[in-house]
Every structure is written in C-alpha cells, then in structure tokens.
PDB file of C-alpha atoms in Angstrom:
ATOM      1  CA  UNK A1175       0.381 -81.295 136.634  1.00 62.00           C
ATOM      2  CA  UNK A1176       3.633 -81.288 134.635  1.00 60.00           C
ATOM      3  CA  UNK A1177       2.054 -78.819 132.186  1.00 63.00           C
ATOM      4  CA  UNK A1178       1.807 -76.178 134.908  1.00 67.00           C
ATOM      5  CA  UNK A1179       5.254 -76.977 136.297  1.00 65.00           C
ATOM      6  CA  UNK A1180       6.620 -76.574 132.775  1.00 65.00           C
ATOM      7  CA  UNK A1181       4.741 -73.316 132.209  1.00 64.00           C
ATOM      8  CA  UNK A1182       5.311 -71.550 135.511  1.00 61.00           C
ATOM      9  CA  UNK A1183       8.529 -73.049 136.865  1.00 64.00           C
ATOM     10  CA  UNK A1184      10.729 -74.582 134.165  1.00 64.00           C
ATOM     11  CA  UNK A1185      10.138 -73.229 130.672  1.00 69.00           C
ATOM     12  CA  UNK A1186       7.874 -70.213 131.080  1.00 66.00           C
ATOM     13  CA  UNK A1187      10.281 -67.967 133.032  1.00 71.00           C
ATOM     14  CA  UNK A1188      13.124 -68.883 130.658  1.00 73.00           C
ATOM     15  CA  UNK A1189      11.042 -67.968 127.607  1.00 72.00           C
ATOM     16  CA  UNK A1190       9.997 -64.657 129.096  1.00 75.00           C
ATOM     17  CA  UNK A1191      13.630 -63.844 129.820  1.00 74.00           C
ATOM     18  CA  UNK A1192      14.871 -64.866 126.372  1.00 71.00           C
ATOM     19  CA  UNK A1193      12.086 -63.343 124.244  1.00 78.00           C
ATOM     20  CA  UNK A1194      10.718 -60.540 126.480  1.00 85.00           C
ATOM     21  CA  UNK A1195       7.329 -60.911 124.755  1.00 86.00           C
ATOM     22  CA  UNK A1196       5.254 -57.820 124.088  1.00 92.00           C
ATOM     23  CA  UNK A1197       1.601 -58.896 124.324  1.00 93.00           C
ATOM     24  CA  UNK A1198      -1.246 -57.056 122.620  1.00 97.00           C
ATOM     25  CA  UNK A1199      -4.946 -57.867 122.790  1.00 97.00           C
ATOM     26  CA  UNK A1200      -4.746 -60.619 125.385  1.00 96.00           C
ATOM     27  CA  UNK A1201      -8.211 -59.590 126.558  1.00 97.00           C
ATOM     28  CA  UNK A1202      -9.561 -61.007 123.275  1.00 98.00           C
ATOM     29  CA  UNK A1203      -8.821 -64.562 124.419  1.00 97.00           C
ATOM     30  CA  UNK A1204     -11.893 -65.776 126.359  1.00 97.00           C
ATOM     31  CA  UNK A1205     -11.261 -66.555 130.016  1.00 94.00           C
ATOM     32  CA  UNK A1206     -13.485 -69.636 129.871  1.00 95.00           C
ATOM     33  CA  UNK A1207     -15.309 -71.845 127.401  1.00 97.00           C
ATOM     34  CA  UNK A1208     -14.278 -73.371 124.109  1.00 98.00           C
ATOM     35  CA  UNK A1209     -12.524 -71.278 121.470  1.00 98.00           C
ATOM     36  CA  UNK A1210      -9.902 -71.596 118.764  1.00 98.00           C
ATOM     37  CA  UNK A1211      -6.724 -69.527 118.686  1.00 97.00           C
ATOM     38  CA  UNK A1212      -5.538 -69.483 115.061  1.00 97.00           C
ATOM     39  CA  UNK A1213      -2.087 -68.092 114.396  1.00 96.00           C
ATOM     40  CA  UNK A1214       0.689 -67.787 111.894  1.00 96.00           C
ATOM     41  CA  UNK A1215       3.551 -70.244 112.275  1.00 93.00           C
ATOM     42  CA  UNK A1216       7.057 -68.890 111.768  1.00 91.00           C
ATOM     43  CA  UNK A1217       9.276 -70.820 114.143  1.00 89.00           C
ATOM     44  CA  UNK A1218       9.589 -73.891 116.338  1.00 80.00           C
ATOM     45  CA  UNK A1219       9.565 -71.426 119.237  1.00 81.00           C
ATOM     46  CA  UNK A1220       5.924 -70.594 118.507  1.00 83.00           C
ATOM     47  CA  UNK A1221       4.910 -73.886 120.131  1.00 78.00           C
ATOM     48  CA  UNK A1222       6.106 -72.577 123.486  1.00 79.00           C
ATOM     49  CA  UNK A1223       6.055 -68.770 123.467  1.00 85.00           C
ATOM     50  CA  UNK A1224       2.309 -68.325 122.958  1.00 85.00           C
ATOM     51  CA  UNK A1225       1.244 -70.963 125.538  1.00 84.00           C
ATOM     52  CA  UNK A1226       3.672 -69.425 128.029  1.00 83.00           C
ATOM     53  CA  UNK A1227       1.918 -66.045 127.988  1.00 86.00           C
ATOM     54  CA  UNK A1228      -1.681 -67.285 127.959  1.00 89.00           C
ATOM     55  CA  UNK A1229      -3.511 -67.435 131.260  1.00 85.00           C
ATOM     56  CA  UNK A1230      -5.404 -70.561 130.170  1.00 89.00           C
ATOM     57  CA  UNK A1231      -4.091 -73.907 129.111  1.00 89.00           C
ATOM     58  CA  UNK A1232      -4.108 -74.334 125.344  1.00 91.00           C
ATOM     59  CA  UNK A1233      -3.900 -77.610 123.428  1.00 91.00           C
ATOM     60  CA  UNK A1234      -2.286 -77.818 120.009  1.00 87.00           C
ATOM     61  CA  UNK A1235      -2.594 -80.513 117.398  1.00 80.00           C
ATOM     62  CA  UNK A1236       0.999 -81.666 116.878  1.00 73.00           C
ATOM     63  CA  UNK A1237       2.386 -83.689 114.019  1.00 71.00           C
ATOM     64  CA  UNK A1238       2.802 -87.353 114.919  1.00 71.00           C
ATOM     65  CA  UNK A1239       6.521 -87.278 114.058  1.00 73.00           C
ATOM     66  CA  UNK A1240       7.158 -85.438 117.329  1.00 68.00           C
ATOM     67  CA  UNK A1241       5.932 -88.525 119.187  1.00 72.00           C
ATOM     68  CA  UNK A1242       7.566 -91.298 117.159  1.00 73.00           C
ATOM     69  CA  UNK A1243      11.235 -90.321 116.936  1.00 74.00           C
ATOM     70  CA  UNK A1244      13.836 -93.069 117.502  1.00 79.00           C
ATOM     71  CA  UNK A1245      16.200 -93.481 120.427  1.00 80.00           C
ATOM     72  CA  UNK A1246      16.478 -91.562 123.673  1.00 73.00           C
ATOM     73  CA  UNK A1247      16.017 -88.203 121.980  1.00 68.00           C
ATOM     74  CA  UNK A1248      12.772 -89.411 120.401  1.00 71.00           C
ATOM     75  CA  UNK A1249      11.426 -90.709 123.696  1.00 75.00           C
ATOM     76  CA  UNK A1250      12.301 -87.491 125.498  1.00 68.00           C
ATOM     77  CA  UNK A1251      10.685 -85.394 122.769  1.00 69.00           C
ATOM     78  CA  UNK A1252       7.515 -87.504 122.890  1.00 74.00           C
ATOM     79  CA  UNK A1253       7.366 -87.265 126.685  1.00 71.00           C
ATOM     80  CA  UNK A1254       7.806 -83.511 126.505  1.00 68.00           C
ATOM     81  CA  UNK A1255       4.990 -82.968 123.999  1.00 71.00           C
ATOM     82  CA  UNK A1256       2.671 -85.343 125.860  1.00 69.00           C
ATOM     83  CA  UNK A1257       3.387 -83.521 129.131  1.00 66.00           C
ATOM     84  CA  UNK A1258       2.728 -80.172 127.455  1.00 67.00           C
ATOM     85  CA  UNK A1259      -0.742 -81.360 126.498  1.00 68.00           C
ATOM     86  CA  UNK A1260      -0.145 -81.685 122.774  1.00 77.00           C
ATOM     87  CA  UNK A1261      -2.161 -84.178 120.712  1.00 77.00           C
ATOM     88  CA  UNK A1262      -0.402 -86.248 118.015  1.00 75.00           C
ATOM     89  CA  UNK A1263      -2.024 -86.203 114.594  1.00 74.00           C
ATOM     90  CA  UNK A1264      -1.001 -88.476 111.743  1.00 69.00           C
ATOM     91  CA  UNK A1265      -0.847 -86.243 108.666  1.00 64.00           C
ATOM     92  CA  UNK A1266      -0.308 -89.079 106.196  1.00 63.00           C
ATOM     93  CA  UNK A1267      -2.986 -91.029 104.385  1.00 58.00           C
ATOM     94  CA  UNK A1268      -6.337 -90.169 102.900  1.00 59.00           C
ATOM     95  CA  UNK A1269      -8.169 -89.596 106.169  1.00 70.00           C
ATOM     96  CA  UNK A1270      -5.461 -87.543 107.895  1.00 70.00           C
ATOM     97  CA  UNK A1271      -7.279 -84.218 107.607  1.00 79.00           C
ATOM     98  CA  UNK A1272     -10.527 -85.585 109.014  1.00 85.00           C
ATOM     99  CA  UNK A1273      -8.650 -87.283 111.869  1.00 83.00           C
ATOM    100  CA  UNK A1274      -7.163 -83.922 112.837  1.00 85.00           C
ATOM    101  CA  UNK A1275     -10.581 -82.271 112.730  1.00 90.00           C
ATOM    102  CA  UNK A1276     -12.076 -85.009 114.910  1.00 91.00           C
ATOM    103  CA  UNK A1277      -9.314 -84.571 117.507  1.00 89.00           C
ATOM    104  CA  UNK A1278      -9.800 -80.816 117.528  1.00 93.00           C
ATOM    105  CA  UNK A1279     -13.549 -81.139 117.961  1.00 95.00           C
ATOM    106  CA  UNK A1280     -13.030 -83.404 120.964  1.00 94.00           C
ATOM    107  CA  UNK A1281     -10.924 -80.701 122.625  1.00 94.00           C
ATOM    108  CA  UNK A1282     -13.490 -78.001 121.874  1.00 97.00           C
ATOM    109  CA  UNK A1283     -16.425 -80.081 123.107  1.00 96.00           C
ATOM    110  CA  UNK A1284     -14.672 -80.347 126.463  1.00 95.00           C
ATOM    111  CA  UNK A1285     -14.862 -76.549 126.657  1.00 97.00           C
ATOM    112  CA  UNK A1286     -11.125 -76.082 126.184  1.00 95.00           C
ATOM    113  CA  UNK A1287      -8.893 -73.745 124.210  1.00 96.00           C
ATOM    114  CA  UNK A1288      -7.525 -75.185 120.966  1.00 96.00           C
ATOM    115  CA  UNK A1289      -4.496 -73.808 119.130  1.00 94.00           C
ATOM    116  CA  UNK A1290      -4.251 -74.172 115.349  1.00 92.00           C
ATOM    117  CA  UNK A1291      -1.879 -73.015 112.629  1.00 92.00           C
ATOM    118  CA  UNK A1292      -4.185 -72.698 109.590  1.00 94.00           C
ATOM    119  CA  UNK A1293      -1.252 -72.788 107.142  1.00 94.00           C
ATOM    120  CA  UNK A1294      -0.681 -76.384 108.224  1.00 88.00           C
ATOM    121  CA  UNK A1295       3.086 -76.043 108.606  1.00 87.00           C
ATOM    122  CA  UNK A1296       5.822 -73.562 109.435  1.00 89.00           C
ATOM    123  CA  UNK A1297       6.516 -70.850 106.913  1.00 94.00           C
ATOM    124  CA  UNK A1298       9.867 -71.563 105.267  1.00 93.00           C
ATOM    125  CA  UNK A1299      10.506 -67.933 104.306  1.00 94.00           C
ATOM    126  CA  UNK A1300       8.570 -65.770 106.768  1.00 94.00           C
ATOM    127  CA  UNK A1301       5.620 -65.118 104.465  1.00 96.00           C
ATOM    128  CA  UNK A1302       1.986 -66.010 105.185  1.00 97.00           C
ATOM    129  CA  UNK A1303       0.476 -68.772 103.058  1.00 97.00           C
ATOM    130  CA  UNK A1304      -2.991 -69.968 102.114  1.00 97.00           C
ATOM    131  CA  UNK A1305      -4.925 -71.558 104.965  1.00 96.00           C
ATOM    132  CA  UNK A1306      -6.221 -75.107 105.151  1.00 94.00           C
ATOM    133  CA  UNK A1307      -9.957 -75.230 105.681  1.00 95.00           C
ATOM    134  CA  UNK A1308      -9.796 -77.541 108.716  1.00 93.00           C
ATOM    135  CA  UNK A1309      -9.794 -74.537 111.039  1.00 95.00           C
ATOM    136  CA  UNK A1310     -13.161 -73.443 109.623  1.00 97.00           C
ATOM    137  CA  UNK A1311     -14.553 -76.984 109.775  1.00 95.00           C
ATOM    138  CA  UNK A1312     -13.730 -77.128 113.495  1.00 96.00           C
ATOM    139  CA  UNK A1313     -15.083 -73.648 114.238  1.00 97.00           C
ATOM    140  CA  UNK A1314     -18.368 -74.362 112.482  1.00 97.00           C
ATOM    141  CA  UNK A1315     -18.625 -77.939 113.732  1.00 96.00           C
ATOM    142  CA  UNK A1316     -18.196 -76.913 117.373  1.00 97.00           C
ATOM    143  CA  UNK A1317     -19.950 -73.548 117.059  1.00 97.00           C
ATOM    144  CA  UNK A1318     -17.042 -71.609 118.577  1.00 98.00           C
ATOM    145  CA  UNK A1319     -15.331 -68.302 117.888  1.00 98.00           C
ATOM    146  CA  UNK A1320     -11.857 -68.000 116.406  1.00 98.00           C
ATOM    147  CA  UNK A1321      -9.281 -65.641 117.899  1.00 98.00           C
ATOM    148  CA  UNK A1322      -6.702 -64.629 115.264  1.00 98.00           C
ATOM    149  CA  UNK A1323      -3.130 -64.419 116.523  1.00 97.00           C
ATOM    150  CA  UNK A1324       0.067 -63.068 115.012  1.00 97.00           C
ATOM    151  CA  UNK A1325       3.570 -63.958 116.135  1.00 94.00           C
ATOM    152  CA  UNK A1326       6.010 -61.228 115.124  1.00 95.00           C
ATOM    153  CA  UNK A1327       9.779 -61.679 115.391  1.00 90.00           C
ATOM    154  CA  UNK A1328      10.078 -65.410 116.041  1.00 90.00           C
ATOM    155  CA  UNK A1329      11.165 -66.122 112.448  1.00 88.00           C
ATOM    156  CA  UNK A1330      14.168 -63.816 112.839  1.00 85.00           C
ATOM    157  CA  UNK A1331      15.135 -65.359 116.178  1.00 84.00           C
ATOM    158  CA  UNK A1332      14.701 -68.989 115.158  1.00 80.00           C
ATOM    159  CA  UNK A1333      14.112 -69.583 111.441  1.00 81.00           C
ATOM    160  CA  UNK A1334      13.601 -73.149 110.178  1.00 82.00           C
ATOM    161  CA  UNK A1335      16.816 -75.146 110.512  1.00 79.00           C
ATOM    162  CA  UNK A1336      18.172 -73.242 113.501  1.00 80.00           C
ATOM    163  CA  UNK A1337      18.261 -75.464 116.586  1.00 77.00           C
ATOM    164  CA  UNK A1338      18.515 -72.824 119.305  1.00 77.00           C
ATOM    165  CA  UNK A1339      16.871 -69.409 119.113  1.00 75.00           C
ATOM    166  CA  UNK A1340      18.693 -66.128 119.416  1.00 80.00           C
ATOM    167  CA  UNK A1341      17.703 -63.847 122.251  1.00 81.00           C
ATOM    168  CA  UNK A1342      15.506 -60.941 121.292  1.00 82.00           C
ATOM    169  CA  UNK A1343      12.065 -59.434 121.640  1.00 88.00           C
ATOM    170  CA  UNK A1344       8.920 -60.831 120.042  1.00 91.00           C
ATOM    171  CA  UNK A1345       5.401 -59.464 119.791  1.00 93.00           C
ATOM    172  CA  UNK A1346       2.241 -61.544 120.140  1.00 95.00           C
ATOM    173  CA  UNK A1347      -0.976 -59.925 118.931  1.00 97.00           C
ATOM    174  CA  UNK A1348      -4.478 -61.285 119.475  1.00 98.00           C
ATOM    175  CA  UNK A1349      -7.296 -59.888 117.364  1.00 98.00           C
ATOM    176  CA  UNK A1350     -10.976 -59.661 118.163  1.00 98.00           C
ATOM    177  CA  UNK A1351     -12.789 -63.034 118.069  1.00 98.00           C
ATOM    178  CA  UNK A1352     -14.341 -63.953 114.741  1.00 98.00           C
ATOM    179  CA  UNK A1353     -17.934 -65.190 114.907  1.00 98.00           C
ATOM    180  CA  UNK A1354     -19.037 -67.637 112.218  1.00 97.00           C
ATOM    181  CA  UNK A1355     -22.477 -68.397 113.656  1.00 96.00           C
ATOM    182  CA  UNK A1356     -23.965 -67.083 110.384  1.00 95.00           C
ATOM    183  CA  UNK A1357     -22.647 -70.294 108.805  1.00 96.00           C
ATOM    184  CA  UNK A1358     -24.220 -72.631 111.380  1.00 92.00           C
ATOM    185  CA  UNK A1359     -25.028 -76.026 109.893  1.00 90.00           C
ATOM    186  CA  UNK A1360     -22.938 -75.380 106.782  1.00 93.00           C
ATOM    187  CA  UNK A1361     -19.690 -77.041 107.879  1.00 90.00           C
ATOM    188  CA  UNK A1362     -19.859 -79.432 104.936  1.00 91.00           C
ATOM    189  CA  UNK A1363     -20.178 -76.670 102.337  1.00 95.00           C
ATOM    190  CA  UNK A1364     -16.835 -76.262 100.590  1.00 95.00           C
ATOM    191  CA  UNK A1365     -17.346 -72.661  99.553  1.00 97.00           C
ATOM    192  CA  UNK A1366     -18.357 -71.722 103.099  1.00 97.00           C
ATOM    193  CA  UNK A1367     -15.259 -73.361 104.590  1.00 97.00           C
ATOM    194  CA  UNK A1368     -13.019 -71.562 102.129  1.00 97.00           C
ATOM    195  CA  UNK A1369     -14.674 -68.191 102.791  1.00 97.00           C
ATOM    196  CA  UNK A1370     -14.361 -68.581 106.569  1.00 98.00           C
ATOM    197  CA  UNK A1371     -10.741 -69.723 106.310  1.00 98.00           C
ATOM    198  CA  UNK A1372      -9.851 -66.769 104.095  1.00 98.00           C
ATOM    199  CA  UNK A1373     -11.427 -64.431 106.645  1.00 98.00           C
ATOM    200  CA  UNK A1374      -9.268 -65.920 109.400  1.00 98.00           C
ATOM    201  CA  UNK A1375      -6.111 -65.665 107.290  1.00 98.00           C
ATOM    202  CA  UNK A1376      -6.958 -62.071 106.379  1.00 98.00           C
ATOM    203  CA  UNK A1377      -7.126 -61.134 110.061  1.00 98.00           C
ATOM    204  CA  UNK A1378      -3.825 -62.876 110.796  1.00 98.00           C
ATOM    205  CA  UNK A1379      -2.323 -60.971 107.855  1.00 98.00           C
ATOM    206  CA  UNK A1380      -3.624 -57.674 109.203  1.00 97.00           C
ATOM    207  CA  UNK A1381      -2.139 -58.382 112.628  1.00 98.00           C
ATOM    208  CA  UNK A1382       1.215 -59.694 111.416  1.00 97.00           C
ATOM    209  CA  UNK A1383       1.978 -57.400 108.474  1.00 95.00           C
ATOM    210  CA  UNK A1384       3.467 -60.338 106.558  1.00 96.00           C
ATOM    211  CA  UNK A1385       3.558 -60.688 102.806  1.00 96.00           C
ATOM    212  CA  UNK A1386       0.809 -63.029 101.640  1.00 97.00           C
ATOM    213  CA  UNK A1387       1.211 -65.763  99.034  1.00 96.00           C
ATOM    214  CA  UNK A1388      -1.913 -67.393  97.619  1.00 95.00           C
ATOM    215  CA  UNK A1389      -0.460 -70.910  97.595  1.00 95.00           C
ATOM    216  CA  UNK A1390      -0.196 -73.690 100.145  1.00 95.00           C
ATOM    217  CA  UNK A1391       3.188 -73.467 101.876  1.00 92.00           C
ATOM    218  CA  UNK A1392       4.464 -76.950 100.844  1.00 91.00           C
ATOM    219  CA  UNK A1393       3.585 -76.244  97.206  1.00 93.00           C
ATOM    220  CA  UNK A1394       5.343 -72.889  97.305  1.00 92.00           C
ATOM    221  CA  UNK A1395       8.447 -74.401  98.882  1.00 91.00           C
ATOM    222  CA  UNK A1396       8.547 -77.183  96.299  1.00 91.00           C
ATOM    223  CA  UNK A1397       8.271 -74.597  93.505  1.00 90.00           C
ATOM    224  CA  UNK A1398      11.030 -72.492  95.037  1.00 87.00           C
ATOM    225  CA  UNK A1399      13.299 -75.506  95.443  1.00 86.00           C
ATOM    226  CA  UNK A1400      12.699 -76.454  91.824  1.00 88.00           C
ATOM    227  CA  UNK A1401      13.513 -72.963  90.609  1.00 85.00           C
ATOM    228  CA  UNK A1402      16.668 -72.850  92.712  1.00 84.00           C
ATOM    229  CA  UNK A1403      17.718 -76.170  91.247  1.00 85.00           C
ATOM    230  CA  UNK A1404      17.328 -74.629  87.821  1.00 83.00           C
ATOM    231  CA  UNK A1405      19.408 -71.636  88.843  1.00 78.00           C
ATOM    232  CA  UNK A1406      16.558 -69.124  88.786  1.00 62.00           C
ATOM    233  CA  UNK A1407      15.413 -66.775  91.490  1.00 56.00           C
ATOM    234  CA  UNK A1408      12.196 -68.073  93.114  1.00 54.00           C
ATOM    235  CA  UNK A1409       9.039 -66.074  92.563  1.00 54.00           C
ATOM    236  CA  UNK A1410       5.898 -65.965  94.751  1.00 55.00           C
ATOM    237  CA  UNK A1411       2.385 -65.004  93.828  1.00 52.00           C
ATOM    238  CA  UNK A1412       1.340 -62.336  96.303  1.00 55.00           C
ATOM    239  CA  UNK A1413      -2.346 -61.573  96.549  1.00 55.00           C
ATOM    240  CA  UNK A1414      -5.041 -61.046  99.132  1.00 57.00           C
ATOM    241  CA  UNK A1415      -6.255 -64.182 100.922  1.00 65.00           C
ATOM    242  CA  UNK A1416      -9.525 -64.265  99.030  1.00 54.00           C
ATOM    243  CA  UNK A1417      -8.034 -63.409  95.652  1.00 46.00           C
ATOM    244  CA  UNK A1418      -8.431 -66.423  93.447  1.00 41.00           C
ATOM    245  CA  UNK A1419      -8.719 -68.891  96.312  1.00 40.00           C
ATOM    246  CA  UNK A1420     -10.665 -71.904  95.128  1.00 39.00           C
ATOM    247  CA  UNK A1421     -13.065 -74.115  97.011  1.00 36.00           C
ATOM    248  CA  UNK A1422     -10.661 -76.985  97.318  1.00 42.00           C
ATOM    249  CA  UNK A1423     -12.373 -78.587 100.293  1.00 41.00           C
ATOM    250  CA  UNK A1424      -9.088 -79.986 101.626  1.00 44.00           C
ATOM    251  CA  UNK A1425      -9.601 -80.365 105.362  1.00 47.00           C
ATOM    252  CA  UNK A1426      -6.006 -79.962 106.482  1.00 49.00           C
ATOM    253  CA  UNK A1427      -5.778 -78.759 110.065  1.00 51.00           C
ATOM    254  CA  UNK A1428      -3.304 -77.599 112.654  1.00 46.00           C
ATOM    255  CA  UNK A1429       0.361 -77.904 111.773  1.00 42.00           C
TER     256      UNK A1429
END
C-alpha cells in the first residue's frame, strides 16, 4: 500500500515536477506478465524516476547496505527501500552473484516486473560499462524478455557524490523487448550468457548515446584512481560491447 502512496501521492508528483521526464517507448514495457527492464545507471535518482513513470510496479534488486545503515538515518533508509518494494542483496562473498540471481528469478516467477542495472553499479563518470552476465542468467532462467532502458540527463542533475539533485529535464527511453528464447536451456553456458548480455548492453548504448568502455565499472574506476594518484590523466578503453568481451561467467546482477 505504501508503495502506491509513495508513487502517486508523495514522491511521484515531486519527481515529475523536478525532472519533467520526457518518456519515449513506454509502450515497449509489457502491461502484464514477467519481464526484465535493464537500464543504464547514472545517478541515485534513477532508483525513483523510472519507477515513478511506469504504469506497473517494478521491483529492483538493491544493495544490502541500503538496509543495514546505522542509527536513525539507517533505519529510515531501510524502511523507505522496503516500502518501495526493493529487495536487499548481499554483494559480498563467493555466492553473492547467485543469491542475486535467485532473488530476481523469484520476482519473475511471480509474473512481476524486475528492474536491473547490468553494469552492477552506478557509472562514476557518465560512461557505459561492461555488463554483468546475471541479467542474461535471469532472462534465460525465467524465459522472459528484456526491455532495454536508457536514462538520459540524470548524471548531470545528480552525479555520484551529490546529495540533492538539481532541477532539470531528463529523458527515459525504452527500446523494443529483446527475445532470448533461441537460447532456451542454455543459461549455464558462459559464452551464451556473455553474448546475450552484450546484446542488452548494445541496445542500452544505442538508446543512451553514451561512450562505451569495455571494462567493468569498478575496475575502470580503480584504474582511474590509480592513474590520478600517479599524476596522469586517466584513459579508458572505448570499444563496442562485444569487442573483446570474454566469457568470464561472473554472475553479477542488479546494482
């Protein structure tokens, strides 16, 4: 109940006023049945702007740190994310990726809409990074389509480190659903998961117009931080999503 109060009464109208979202391709999001919405992740605001404009409820896999913060602020944050229908996922430890996949599959098997950020984390510089294959594992495991989504403008309004967003206009684009039924029964094949993930990232790239870097975002940030520490300008390796992407089989999922 609080989810709908939050969406239609408390937070939704405020977000529409602050961001004046321009929505493209909303008809590509199925009106019923299980599906995955896979998007780029540029800002903390993404957690709220996309759900606010969707007609259906969408559940995201959220990092467990949002639910375990100390003090009053931590309890309020946890209550907020629980009320918004978000599912905590522990991203530490050897089985973290599989735990996230299992949670996502439970949502999909209930016939619901699942939101995922294939990069696994927010982009620290506005570029699009290599996707974790968990999104493909869930799509193939549940036999559902994936709707690519691009958030445009949220990085400029609330980049990482900025507590409150600036006011401005954002664009949310939904692409045509991607059907991976040709890979049915192959969800444990590493090369298949990588190929499907690269296809999803390619569509997000086409919708967003971002620069693509063929590295995982945390690795790229660590390399940039190291180069800055050495007093050199950071460099990124920009290529197409499928260019040189290996079959790593790492089942990272969601945020």
